[in-house]
Short mmCIF file of C-alpha atoms in Angstrom, two decimals:
data_model
loop_
_atom_site.label_atom_id
_atom_site.label_comp_id
_atom_site.label_asym_id
_atom_site.label_seq_id
_atom_site.Cartn_x
_atom_site.Cartn_y
_atom_site.Cartn_z
CA UNK A 17 12.14 50.07 -13.31
CA UNK A 18 9.47 52.64 -12.48
CA UNK A 19 9.42 53.62 -8.83
CA UNK A 20 6.74 54.56 -6.34
CA UNK A 21 7.91 57.42 -4.15
CA UNK A 22 5.92 56.49 -1.08
CA UNK A 23 4.08 53.40 0.03
CA UNK A 24 3.23 52.17 3.48
CA UNK A 25 0.84 49.73 5.07
CA UNK A 26 -1.51 52.64 5.79
CA UNK A 27 -1.35 53.63 2.15
CA UNK A 28 -2.04 50.08 1.07
CA UNK A 29 -5.13 49.82 3.23
CA UNK A 30 -6.33 53.20 2.00
CA UNK A 31 -5.94 52.23 -1.62
CA UNK A 32 -8.05 49.11 -1.14
CA UNK A 33 -11.03 51.38 -0.61
CA UNK A 34 -10.90 52.41 -4.27
CA UNK A 35 -13.04 50.48 -6.76
CA UNK A 36 -11.69 47.01 -7.50
CA UNK A 37 -9.83 46.66 -10.77
CA UNK A 38 -11.23 44.04 -13.15
CA UNK A 39 -8.46 41.55 -13.90
CA UNK A 40 -10.32 38.29 -14.49
CA UNK A 41 -9.01 36.58 -17.61
CA UNK A 42 -10.54 33.86 -19.68
CA UNK A 43 -10.22 30.68 -17.65
CA UNK A 44 -8.38 32.45 -14.79
CA UNK A 45 -9.46 33.08 -11.20
CA UNK A 46 -11.66 36.07 -10.45
CA UNK A 47 -10.25 36.41 -6.91
CA UNK A 48 -7.36 34.89 -4.94
CA UNK A 49 -8.03 31.22 -4.29
CA UNK A 50 -6.27 28.39 -2.47
CA UNK A 51 -5.70 25.68 -5.07
CA UNK A 52 -2.90 23.53 -3.62
CA UNK A 53 -2.17 22.26 -0.13
CA UNK A 54 -4.19 23.21 2.93
CA UNK A 55 -4.62 26.24 5.18
CA UNK A 56 -6.54 26.76 8.41
CA UNK A 57 -8.17 30.09 9.30
CA UNK A 58 -6.94 31.47 12.61
CA UNK A 59 -7.37 34.96 14.11
CA UNK A 60 -8.07 36.62 10.76
CA UNK A 61 -5.18 34.89 8.95
CA UNK A 62 -4.39 31.57 7.28
CA UNK A 63 -1.96 28.98 8.66
CA UNK A 64 -0.41 26.75 5.98
CA UNK A 65 -0.83 23.02 6.58
CA UNK A 66 1.78 20.26 6.78
CA UNK A 67 2.21 20.13 3.00
CA UNK A 68 2.21 23.90 2.58
CA UNK A 69 -0.35 26.01 0.74
CA UNK A 70 -0.48 27.80 -2.61
CA UNK A 71 -2.80 30.55 -3.81
CA UNK A 72 -3.61 31.64 -7.36
CA UNK A 73 -4.16 35.35 -7.87
CA UNK A 74 -5.98 36.98 -10.77
CA UNK A 75 -3.55 38.16 -13.42
CA UNK A 76 -1.21 35.18 -13.11
CA UNK A 77 0.55 35.70 -9.76
CA UNK A 78 0.98 32.98 -7.14
CA UNK A 79 1.68 32.92 -3.42
CA UNK A 80 3.38 29.80 -2.00
CA UNK A 81 3.53 29.33 1.77
CA UNK A 82 5.77 26.84 3.55
CA UNK A 83 4.20 24.63 6.25
CA UNK A 84 3.26 26.62 9.35
CA UNK A 85 3.49 30.03 7.69
CA UNK A 86 0.90 32.56 8.92
CA UNK A 87 -0.35 34.96 6.27
CA UNK A 88 -3.31 36.74 4.75
CA UNK A 89 -4.11 37.39 1.09
CA UNK A 90 -6.52 40.29 0.59
CA UNK A 91 -9.17 39.63 -2.02
CA UNK A 92 -9.67 43.21 -3.21
CA UNK A 93 -6.90 44.60 -5.47
CA UNK A 94 -5.65 48.15 -5.41
CA UNK A 95 -4.55 50.10 -8.50
CA UNK A 96 -0.79 50.60 -8.64
CA UNK A 97 0.84 53.20 -10.88
CA UNK A 98 4.22 51.55 -11.47
CA UNK A 99 5.18 53.67 -14.45
CA UNK A 100 3.83 55.43 -17.48
CA UNK A 101 0.60 54.01 -18.81
CA UNK A 102 -2.29 52.13 -17.25
CA UNK A 103 -2.42 51.10 -13.63
CA UNK A 104 -1.73 47.53 -12.53
CA UNK A 105 -3.96 45.78 -10.01
CA UNK A 106 -1.97 44.87 -6.92
CA UNK A 107 -2.99 42.16 -4.45
CA UNK A 108 -1.85 42.64 -0.89
CA UNK A 109 -0.08 39.81 0.94
CA UNK A 110 0.36 40.23 4.69
CA UNK A 111 2.99 37.88 6.13
CA UNK A 112 2.94 37.48 9.89
CA UNK A 113 5.42 34.65 10.32
CA UNK A 114 7.07 31.81 8.43
CA UNK A 115 8.40 31.51 4.90
CA UNK A 116 6.42 32.64 1.87
CA UNK A 117 7.31 32.96 -1.80
CA UNK A 118 5.68 35.25 -4.38
CA UNK A 119 5.84 34.32 -8.09
CA UNK A 120 4.96 36.89 -10.72
CA UNK A 121 5.44 35.72 -14.34
CA UNK A 122 7.00 38.17 -16.84
CA UNK A 123 3.67 38.78 -18.58
CA UNK A 124 1.49 38.84 -15.49
CA UNK A 125 -1.37 41.32 -15.53
CA UNK A 126 -1.13 42.02 -11.82
CA UNK A 127 1.47 42.62 -9.09
CA UNK A 128 1.80 41.75 -5.41
CA UNK A 129 2.15 44.14 -2.49
CA UNK A 130 3.94 42.54 0.49
CA UNK A 131 3.51 43.71 4.08
CA UNK A 132 5.86 42.05 6.58
CA UNK A 133 6.87 42.46 10.24
CA UNK A 134 9.37 45.12 11.36
CA UNK A 135 7.63 47.76 9.22
CA UNK A 136 8.78 46.24 5.95
CA UNK A 137 6.81 46.35 2.72
CA UNK A 138 7.57 45.52 -0.90
CA UNK A 139 6.09 45.54 -4.38
CA UNK A 140 6.81 42.56 -6.59
CA UNK A 141 6.40 43.45 -10.26
CA UNK A 142 7.98 40.34 -11.83
CA UNK A 143 10.04 37.35 -10.80
CA UNK A 144 10.39 35.37 -7.58
CA UNK A 145 10.34 37.16 -4.22
CA UNK A 146 10.84 35.45 -0.85
CA UNK A 147 9.87 36.49 2.65
CA UNK A 148 11.07 34.90 5.90
CA UNK A 149 9.67 36.21 9.18
CA UNK A 150 10.75 34.90 12.57
CA UNK A 151 10.48 36.32 16.12
CA UNK A 152 13.96 37.84 15.79
CA UNK A 153 14.36 38.69 12.10
CA UNK A 154 12.51 39.51 8.89
CA UNK A 155 14.14 39.08 5.48
CA UNK A 156 13.01 40.09 1.99
CA UNK A 157 14.80 38.55 -1.00
CA UNK A 158 14.71 39.14 -4.74
CA UNK A 159 15.49 35.72 -6.21
CA UNK A 160 15.19 37.12 -9.73
CA UNK A 161 12.98 39.81 -11.25
CA UNK A 162 11.83 43.36 -10.46
CA UNK A 163 10.95 44.33 -6.91
CA UNK A 164 11.20 47.30 -4.56
CA UNK A 165 11.04 47.55 -0.78
CA UNK A 166 10.36 50.15 1.87
CA UNK A 167 11.37 50.39 5.53
CA UNK A 168 9.07 52.12 8.06
CA UNK A 169 7.02 53.84 5.34
CA UNK A 170 10.06 55.36 3.67
CA UNK A 171 10.78 55.69 -0.02
CA UNK A 172 10.74 52.54 -2.09
CA UNK A 173 14.06 51.48 -3.51
CA UNK A 174 14.97 48.67 -5.87
CA UNK A 175 16.19 45.39 -4.46
CA UNK A 176 18.67 43.94 -6.94
CA UNK A 177 18.27 40.34 -8.08
CA UNK A 178 20.05 37.83 -5.84
CA UNK A 179 20.05 40.27 -2.92
CA UNK A 180 18.27 40.12 0.43
CA UNK A 181 17.32 42.86 2.89
CA UNK A 182 17.35 41.53 6.46
CA UNK A 183 16.00 43.49 9.43
CA UNK A 184 16.82 42.52 13.00
CA UNK A 185 15.73 44.68 15.90
CA UNK A 186 15.78 48.32 14.74
CA UNK A 187 18.45 47.91 12.06
CA UNK A 188 18.71 46.22 8.70
CA UNK A 189 21.00 45.85 5.71
CA UNK A 190 21.24 44.43 2.23
CA UNK A 191 23.50 41.49 1.43
CA UNK A 192 23.90 39.02 -1.42
CA UNK A 193 21.85 35.86 -1.37
CA UNK A 194 23.79 32.77 -0.38
CA UNK A 195 25.12 30.86 -3.40
CA UNK A 196 23.66 27.49 -4.38
CA UNK A 197 25.70 24.26 -4.31
CA UNK A 198 27.77 23.79 -7.46
CA UNK A 199 26.82 20.19 -8.17
CA UNK A 200 25.18 17.11 -6.72
CA UNK A 201 27.00 13.81 -6.35
CA UNK A 202 25.17 10.50 -6.19
CA UNK A 203 23.34 7.95 -8.30
CA UNK A 204 21.05 9.59 -10.84
CA UNK A 205 19.80 6.42 -12.49
CA UNK A 206 18.21 3.67 -10.42
CA UNK A 207 16.91 0.30 -11.53
CA UNK A 208 14.57 -2.00 -9.65
CA UNK A 209 12.49 -5.13 -10.13
CA UNK A 210 10.18 -4.00 -7.33
CA UNK A 211 7.51 -1.29 -7.23
CA UNK A 212 9.96 1.46 -6.22
CA UNK A 213 13.59 2.34 -5.55
CA UNK A 214 15.32 4.45 -2.91
CA UNK A 215 17.86 7.12 -3.69
CA UNK A 216 21.26 6.39 -2.22
CA UNK A 217 23.59 8.90 -0.62
CA UNK A 218 23.57 12.38 -2.16
CA UNK A 219 26.23 14.95 -1.39
CA UNK A 220 27.52 18.37 -2.44
CA UNK A 221 30.28 20.78 -1.46
CA UNK A 222 29.44 23.01 1.53
CA UNK A 223 28.49 26.58 0.61
CA UNK A 224 30.06 29.54 2.40
CA UNK A 225 27.51 31.41 4.51
CA UNK A 226 24.92 28.63 4.35
CA UNK A 227 23.47 27.27 7.58
CA UNK A 228 21.37 24.63 5.86
CA UNK A 229 20.18 23.14 2.60
CA UNK A 230 16.83 22.21 1.09
CA UNK A 231 16.25 19.28 -1.24
CA UNK A 232 13.15 19.61 -3.43
CA UNK A 233 11.96 16.61 -5.42
CA UNK A 234 9.38 17.00 -8.18
CA UNK A 235 7.79 15.04 -11.00
CA UNK A 236 6.25 16.69 -14.05
CA UNK A 237 6.47 20.05 -12.26
CA UNK A 238 4.57 18.81 -9.20
CA UNK A 239 6.34 18.95 -5.84
CA UNK A 240 6.69 15.54 -4.18
CA UNK A 241 8.93 16.19 -1.19
CA UNK A 242 10.99 18.91 0.48
CA UNK A 243 13.72 18.05 2.99
CA UNK A 244 15.84 20.45 5.07
CA UNK A 245 19.25 19.42 6.37
CA UNK A 246 22.07 21.23 8.15
CA UNK A 247 24.74 19.06 6.52
CA UNK A 248 25.82 18.66 2.92
CA UNK A 249 24.57 15.08 2.54
CA UNK A 250 21.27 13.27 2.25
CA UNK A 251 20.73 9.55 2.61
CA UNK A 252 17.32 7.85 2.51
CA UNK A 253 15.41 10.91 3.74
CA UNK A 254 13.61 11.25 0.41
CA UNK A 255 10.71 8.88 -0.36
CA UNK A 256 11.03 5.72 -2.44
CA UNK A 257 10.35 6.43 -6.11
CA UNK A 258 8.23 4.53 -8.60
CA UNK A 259 9.60 4.12 -12.17
CA UNK A 260 9.66 7.45 -13.99
CA UNK A 261 11.52 10.75 -14.44
CA UNK A 262 12.13 13.15 -11.55
CA UNK A 263 13.85 16.50 -10.88
CA UNK A 264 15.98 17.10 -7.80
CA UNK A 265 16.98 20.63 -6.67
CA UNK A 266 19.38 21.41 -3.84
CA UNK A 267 19.28 25.00 -2.51
CA UNK A 268 21.28 26.63 0.28
CA UNK A 269 19.85 29.01 2.85
CA UNK A 270 21.36 31.51 5.26
CA UNK A 271 20.62 32.37 8.88
CA UNK A 272 17.50 34.30 7.89
CA UNK A 273 16.01 31.21 6.26
CA UNK A 274 16.04 32.66 2.73
CA UNK A 275 17.11 30.07 0.18
CA UNK A 276 19.56 30.77 -2.63
CA UNK A 277 18.21 32.35 -5.79
CA UNK A 278 19.29 29.41 -7.89
CA UNK A 279 19.75 25.73 -7.12
CA UNK A 280 21.85 22.78 -8.18
CA UNK A 281 19.54 20.60 -10.28
CA UNK A 282 19.78 17.08 -11.69
CA UNK A 283 17.45 14.66 -13.41
CA UNK A 284 16.77 11.42 -11.58
CA UNK A 285 15.50 8.37 -13.44
CA UNK A 286 14.03 5.22 -11.96
CA UNK A 287 13.76 2.27 -14.33
CA UNK A 288 11.51 -0.61 -13.39
CA UNK A 289 12.03 -4.17 -14.58
CA UNK A 290 8.81 -6.00 -15.33
CA UNK A 291 9.70 -9.68 -15.06
CA UNK A 292 8.02 -12.34 -17.20
CA UNK A 293 6.25 -15.30 -15.64
CA UNK A 294 8.73 -17.67 -14.05
CA UNK A 295 11.50 -15.07 -13.62
CA UNK A 296 12.69 -13.78 -10.26
CA UNK A 297 15.39 -11.71 -8.57
CA UNK A 298 17.89 -13.70 -6.52
CA UNK A 299 19.63 -12.74 -3.28
CA UNK A 300 22.35 -10.84 -5.19
CA UNK A 301 19.85 -8.71 -7.12
CA UNK A 302 20.42 -10.66 -10.34
CA UNK A 303 17.37 -11.38 -12.48
CA UNK A 304 17.01 -15.11 -13.23
CA UNK A 305 15.26 -15.67 -16.56
CA UNK A 306 13.81 -18.85 -18.06
CA UNK A 307 15.06 -19.65 -21.54
CA UNK A 308 13.55 -17.43 -24.24
CA UNK A 309 12.02 -14.91 -21.82
CA UNK A 310 12.70 -11.15 -21.66
CA UNK A 311 12.61 -8.34 -19.11
CA UNK A 312 10.53 -5.26 -19.96
CA UNK A 313 11.92 -1.88 -18.90
CA UNK A 314 9.50 0.66 -17.44
CA UNK A 315 10.45 4.35 -17.47
CA UNK A 316 13.50 3.92 -19.73
CA UNK A 317 12.29 6.31 -22.43
CA UNK A 318 15.06 8.66 -23.55
CA UNK A 319 17.83 6.64 -21.86
CA UNK A 320 20.78 4.92 -23.50
CA UNK A 321 21.99 1.37 -22.97
CA UNK A 322 24.94 -0.89 -23.66
CA UNK A 323 25.66 -4.58 -23.12
CA UNK A 324 28.79 -3.94 -21.07
CA UNK A 325 30.68 -2.05 -23.80
CA UNK A 326 31.59 1.56 -24.49
CA UNK A 327 29.05 2.13 -27.25
CA UNK A 328 25.67 3.28 -25.99
CA UNK A 329 22.50 3.13 -28.08
CA UNK A 330 18.88 4.05 -27.45
CA UNK A 331 17.49 1.89 -24.66
CA UNK A 332 15.39 -1.04 -25.86
CA UNK A 333 11.99 -1.73 -24.38
CA UNK A 334 12.84 -5.39 -23.64
CA UNK A 335 16.09 -7.28 -23.07
CA UNK A 336 16.85 -10.97 -22.69
CA UNK A 337 19.77 -13.34 -22.26
CA UNK A 338 22.37 -13.30 -25.01
CA UNK A 339 22.82 -16.93 -26.11
CA UNK A 340 21.11 -17.92 -22.85
CA UNK A 341 24.24 -16.85 -20.96
CA UNK A 342 24.97 -14.29 -18.26
CA UNK A 343 24.17 -10.82 -19.65
CA UNK A 344 24.90 -7.34 -18.24
CA UNK A 345 22.98 -4.24 -19.33
CA UNK A 346 23.97 -0.66 -18.42
CA UNK A 347 21.48 2.26 -18.63
CA UNK A 348 22.36 5.96 -18.48
CA UNK A 349 21.03 9.47 -19.11
CA UNK A 350 22.52 10.61 -22.45
CA UNK A 351 25.69 12.64 -22.04
CA UNK A 352 26.38 11.48 -18.47
CA UNK A 353 28.69 8.89 -16.96
CA UNK A 354 26.37 7.70 -14.21
CA UNK A 355 24.57 4.49 -15.08
CA UNK A 356 22.50 1.73 -13.54
CA UNK A 357 23.21 -1.94 -14.15
CA UNK A 358 20.84 -4.85 -14.71
CA UNK A 359 22.36 -8.31 -14.41
CA UNK A 360 20.59 -11.22 -16.06
CA UNK A 361 21.38 -14.91 -15.71
CA UNK A 362 19.66 -18.14 -16.78
CA UNK A 363 17.29 -19.60 -14.24
CA UNK A 364 18.82 -22.83 -12.87
CA UNK A 365 16.00 -24.11 -10.68
CA UNK A 366 15.21 -27.74 -11.49
CA UNK A 367 13.08 -30.54 -10.17
CA UNK A 368 14.65 -33.60 -8.58
CA UNK A 369 12.38 -36.57 -9.31
CA UNK A 370 12.56 -39.97 -7.59
CA UNK A 371 10.42 -42.91 -8.79
CA UNK A 372 10.53 -46.29 -7.12
CA UNK A 373 10.99 -49.01 -6.53
CA UNK A 374 12.84 -49.42 -9.81
CA UNK A 375 12.24 -53.18 -9.89
CA UNK A 376 8.57 -53.18 -9.02
CA UNK A 377 5.85 -55.39 -10.46
CA UNK A 378 2.15 -55.02 -10.63
CA UNK A 379 -0.28 -55.76 -9.17
CA UNK A 380 1.97 -56.15 -6.11
CA UNK A 381 4.04 -52.94 -5.76
CA UNK A 382 2.73 -49.36 -5.88
CA UNK A 383 4.97 -46.70 -7.47
CA UNK A 384 6.14 -43.97 -5.11
CA UNK A 385 6.94 -40.56 -6.65
CA UNK A 386 8.88 -37.83 -4.84
CA UNK A 387 9.56 -34.34 -6.23
CA UNK A 388 11.72 -31.57 -4.80
CA UNK A 389 12.96 -28.27 -6.28
CA UNK A 390 16.66 -27.46 -6.06
CA UNK A 391 19.13 -24.97 -7.50
CA UNK A 392 22.72 -26.03 -8.25
CA UNK A 393 23.85 -22.40 -7.88
CA UNK A 394 23.05 -22.54 -4.17
CA UNK A 395 20.42 -19.81 -4.34
CA UNK A 396 17.27 -20.37 -2.27
CA UNK A 397 14.18 -21.36 -4.21
CA UNK A 398 11.84 -18.35 -4.44
CA UNK A 399 8.29 -18.79 -3.20
CA UNK A 400 7.04 -17.68 -6.63
CA UNK A 401 8.21 -20.96 -8.21
CA UNK A 402 5.90 -23.84 -7.40
CA UNK A 403 6.39 -27.40 -8.62
CA UNK A 404 3.40 -28.78 -10.53
CA UNK A 405 3.91 -32.50 -11.26
CA UNK A 406 2.03 -34.30 -14.02
CA UNK A 407 1.74 -38.11 -14.04
CA UNK A 408 0.91 -40.34 -17.01
CA UNK A 409 0.51 -44.09 -17.26
CA UNK A 410 1.19 -44.80 -20.88
CA UNK A 411 -0.34 -41.87 -22.70
CA UNK A 412 -3.16 -41.45 -20.20
CA UNK A 413 -2.83 -38.72 -17.60
CA UNK A 414 -3.99 -39.79 -14.18
CA UNK A 415 -5.02 -37.68 -11.21
CA UNK A 416 -2.55 -38.39 -8.42
CA UNK A 417 -2.73 -36.31 -5.23
CA UNK A 418 0.62 -35.00 -3.97
CA UNK A 419 1.26 -34.13 -0.33
CA UNK A 420 4.12 -32.12 1.18
CA UNK A 421 6.53 -34.10 3.35
CA UNK A 422 9.80 -32.62 4.61
CA UNK A 423 10.49 -30.42 1.61
CA UNK A 424 9.31 -33.04 -0.89
CA UNK A 425 6.05 -33.58 -2.74
CA UNK A 426 5.03 -37.23 -2.44
CA UNK A 427 2.44 -39.28 -4.33
CA UNK A 428 1.62 -42.95 -4.83
CA UNK A 429 0.50 -44.55 -8.10
CA UNK A 430 -1.56 -47.67 -7.46
CA UNK A 431 -0.99 -50.73 -9.68
CA UNK A 432 -3.02 -50.59 -12.84
CA UNK A 433 -5.17 -53.38 -14.21
CA UNK A 434 -4.38 -54.93 -17.57
CA UNK A 435 -1.83 -57.08 -19.29
CA UNK A 436 0.93 -54.45 -19.37
CA UNK A 437 3.62 -53.46 -19.95
CA UNK A 438 3.30 -50.02 -18.39
CA UNK A 439 5.28 -46.79 -18.50
CA UNK A 440 4.87 -44.30 -15.67
CA UNK A 441 6.01 -40.80 -16.71
CA UNK A 442 6.47 -37.79 -14.42
CA UNK A 443 7.01 -34.25 -15.74
CA UNK A 444 7.28 -31.15 -13.56
CA UNK A 445 6.53 -27.57 -14.57
CA UNK A 446 6.18 -24.32 -12.66
CA UNK A 447 3.14 -22.06 -12.59
CA UNK A 448 4.32 -20.39 -15.81
CA UNK A 449 4.44 -23.74 -17.64
CA UNK A 450 8.23 -23.68 -17.70
CA UNK A 451 9.68 -27.24 -17.64
CA UNK A 452 11.63 -28.16 -14.50
CA UNK A 453 12.26 -31.88 -14.91
CA UNK A 454 11.19 -35.24 -16.34
CA UNK A 455 11.62 -38.95 -15.48
CA UNK A 456 9.92 -42.27 -16.21
CA UNK A 457 9.97 -45.96 -15.39
CA UNK A 458 8.93 -48.94 -17.57
CA UNK A 459 7.20 -51.96 -16.05
CA UNK A 460 7.04 -55.23 -18.03
CA UNK A 461 4.82 -58.15 -17.04
CA UNK A 462 5.36 -61.77 -18.04
CA UNK A 463 2.31 -63.67 -19.36
CA UNK A 464 0.53 -65.36 -16.43
CA UNK A 465 0.02 -68.59 -18.35
CA UNK A 466 3.76 -69.05 -18.91
CA UNK A 467 4.55 -68.39 -15.28
CA UNK A 468 1.94 -70.85 -14.17
CA UNK A 469 3.26 -73.47 -16.68
CA UNK A 470 6.80 -73.16 -15.30
CA UNK A 471 5.56 -73.18 -11.72
CA UNK A 472 7.22 -69.88 -11.02
CA UNK A 473 5.82 -67.26 -8.67
CA UNK A 474 4.26 -64.22 -10.29
CA UNK A 475 6.98 -61.73 -11.14
CA UNK A 476 7.33 -58.50 -13.07
CA UNK A 477 10.59 -57.65 -14.81
CA UNK A 478 11.26 -53.92 -14.48
CA UNK A 479 13.41 -51.88 -16.81
CA UNK A 480 14.02 -48.26 -15.92
CA UNK A 481 15.72 -45.47 -17.74
CA UNK A 482 15.88 -41.73 -17.69
#
């Protein structure tokens, strides 16, 4: 790497007086700009907001500040002669406190000059460079790439990848970056019938020299959450996740606050179950399906599945009950042994129907109908299933109002005019038009003239069946 013999904060400020170097590219920024997060101006600097702040620099560089970091990004570049050939425009970043990261892609057309407390400065040519400044210590770290640093205006020297220079008081020294965790243990595939799912307990082996760990969760390259912990476990600190694909990174950091150059990374998948009308999830988390219905998986693209066996195939978009019996489906990320399980069972909710009296006659006795939902499995009836009775006299549907009484729906059918016989039928469905039960009663009426001839009181013979 080409070196600069001398560079100090005074030199940096002097160079900014030279004409600005044109670095605007097609579609790129023409000056440093805040494009993610928030920052508040304070005493000539910017304070990163609660979600952090991120600046785009002309030429492809980026500056990422952690929440609360105090910094300043100068808008006017200075020409840097980093080797043979043309100069490179350098944008000056002044870090006053907090944690800041500089990202310079391999083909960037600019570089970043860093000025930090305790008379430290650096030039980041490529890669990822981290700065942590506290009241007692300032640390500069090369997390991968080309960078040099200077102490108290002295000669610039290369900072090797995965090394950090930490200054405390009037002294400082280089040391290796803390290593990342080797692996992450915990459920990587989650399945839910609700709008989201929560990650369970995550753990990793403690790292020597680490005083804490950072968990970064992202989706499609966009940061969603960042959690710091002093222990080697996480449980429910991360937000609930909607169906989709996520990336989880666990980094370690040392006493200076500089995180490891690499991180342990895993994919996390959340699969949603879109239930058909009439289906529900019982108290054990089992999906209860009406006959012939199927569950639709959301976010299962690229996963594998099996019906309880050892042979996995590409996950189907929908699954149902095999032979209308209890069915178990396992989902996994290809090549892994961690899987989520969906348990499906037939829905057993039914309607109990009572019609009486069984030996009634018209026009004397009204027919009383009572309907109640029950489940032989002992599971409570979900509020989503509502009994909708339908009453017919003969083939004619009649409008009978039902009222709720002590867990039952009750209605009364008034005696009908005519010679009879009559059949009163009751069928019950739910809101999804799934049948729940059926019953009927037949009412026969003797001819009035024959009764009168025999001198018998009016009487209806009733025959009932189910």
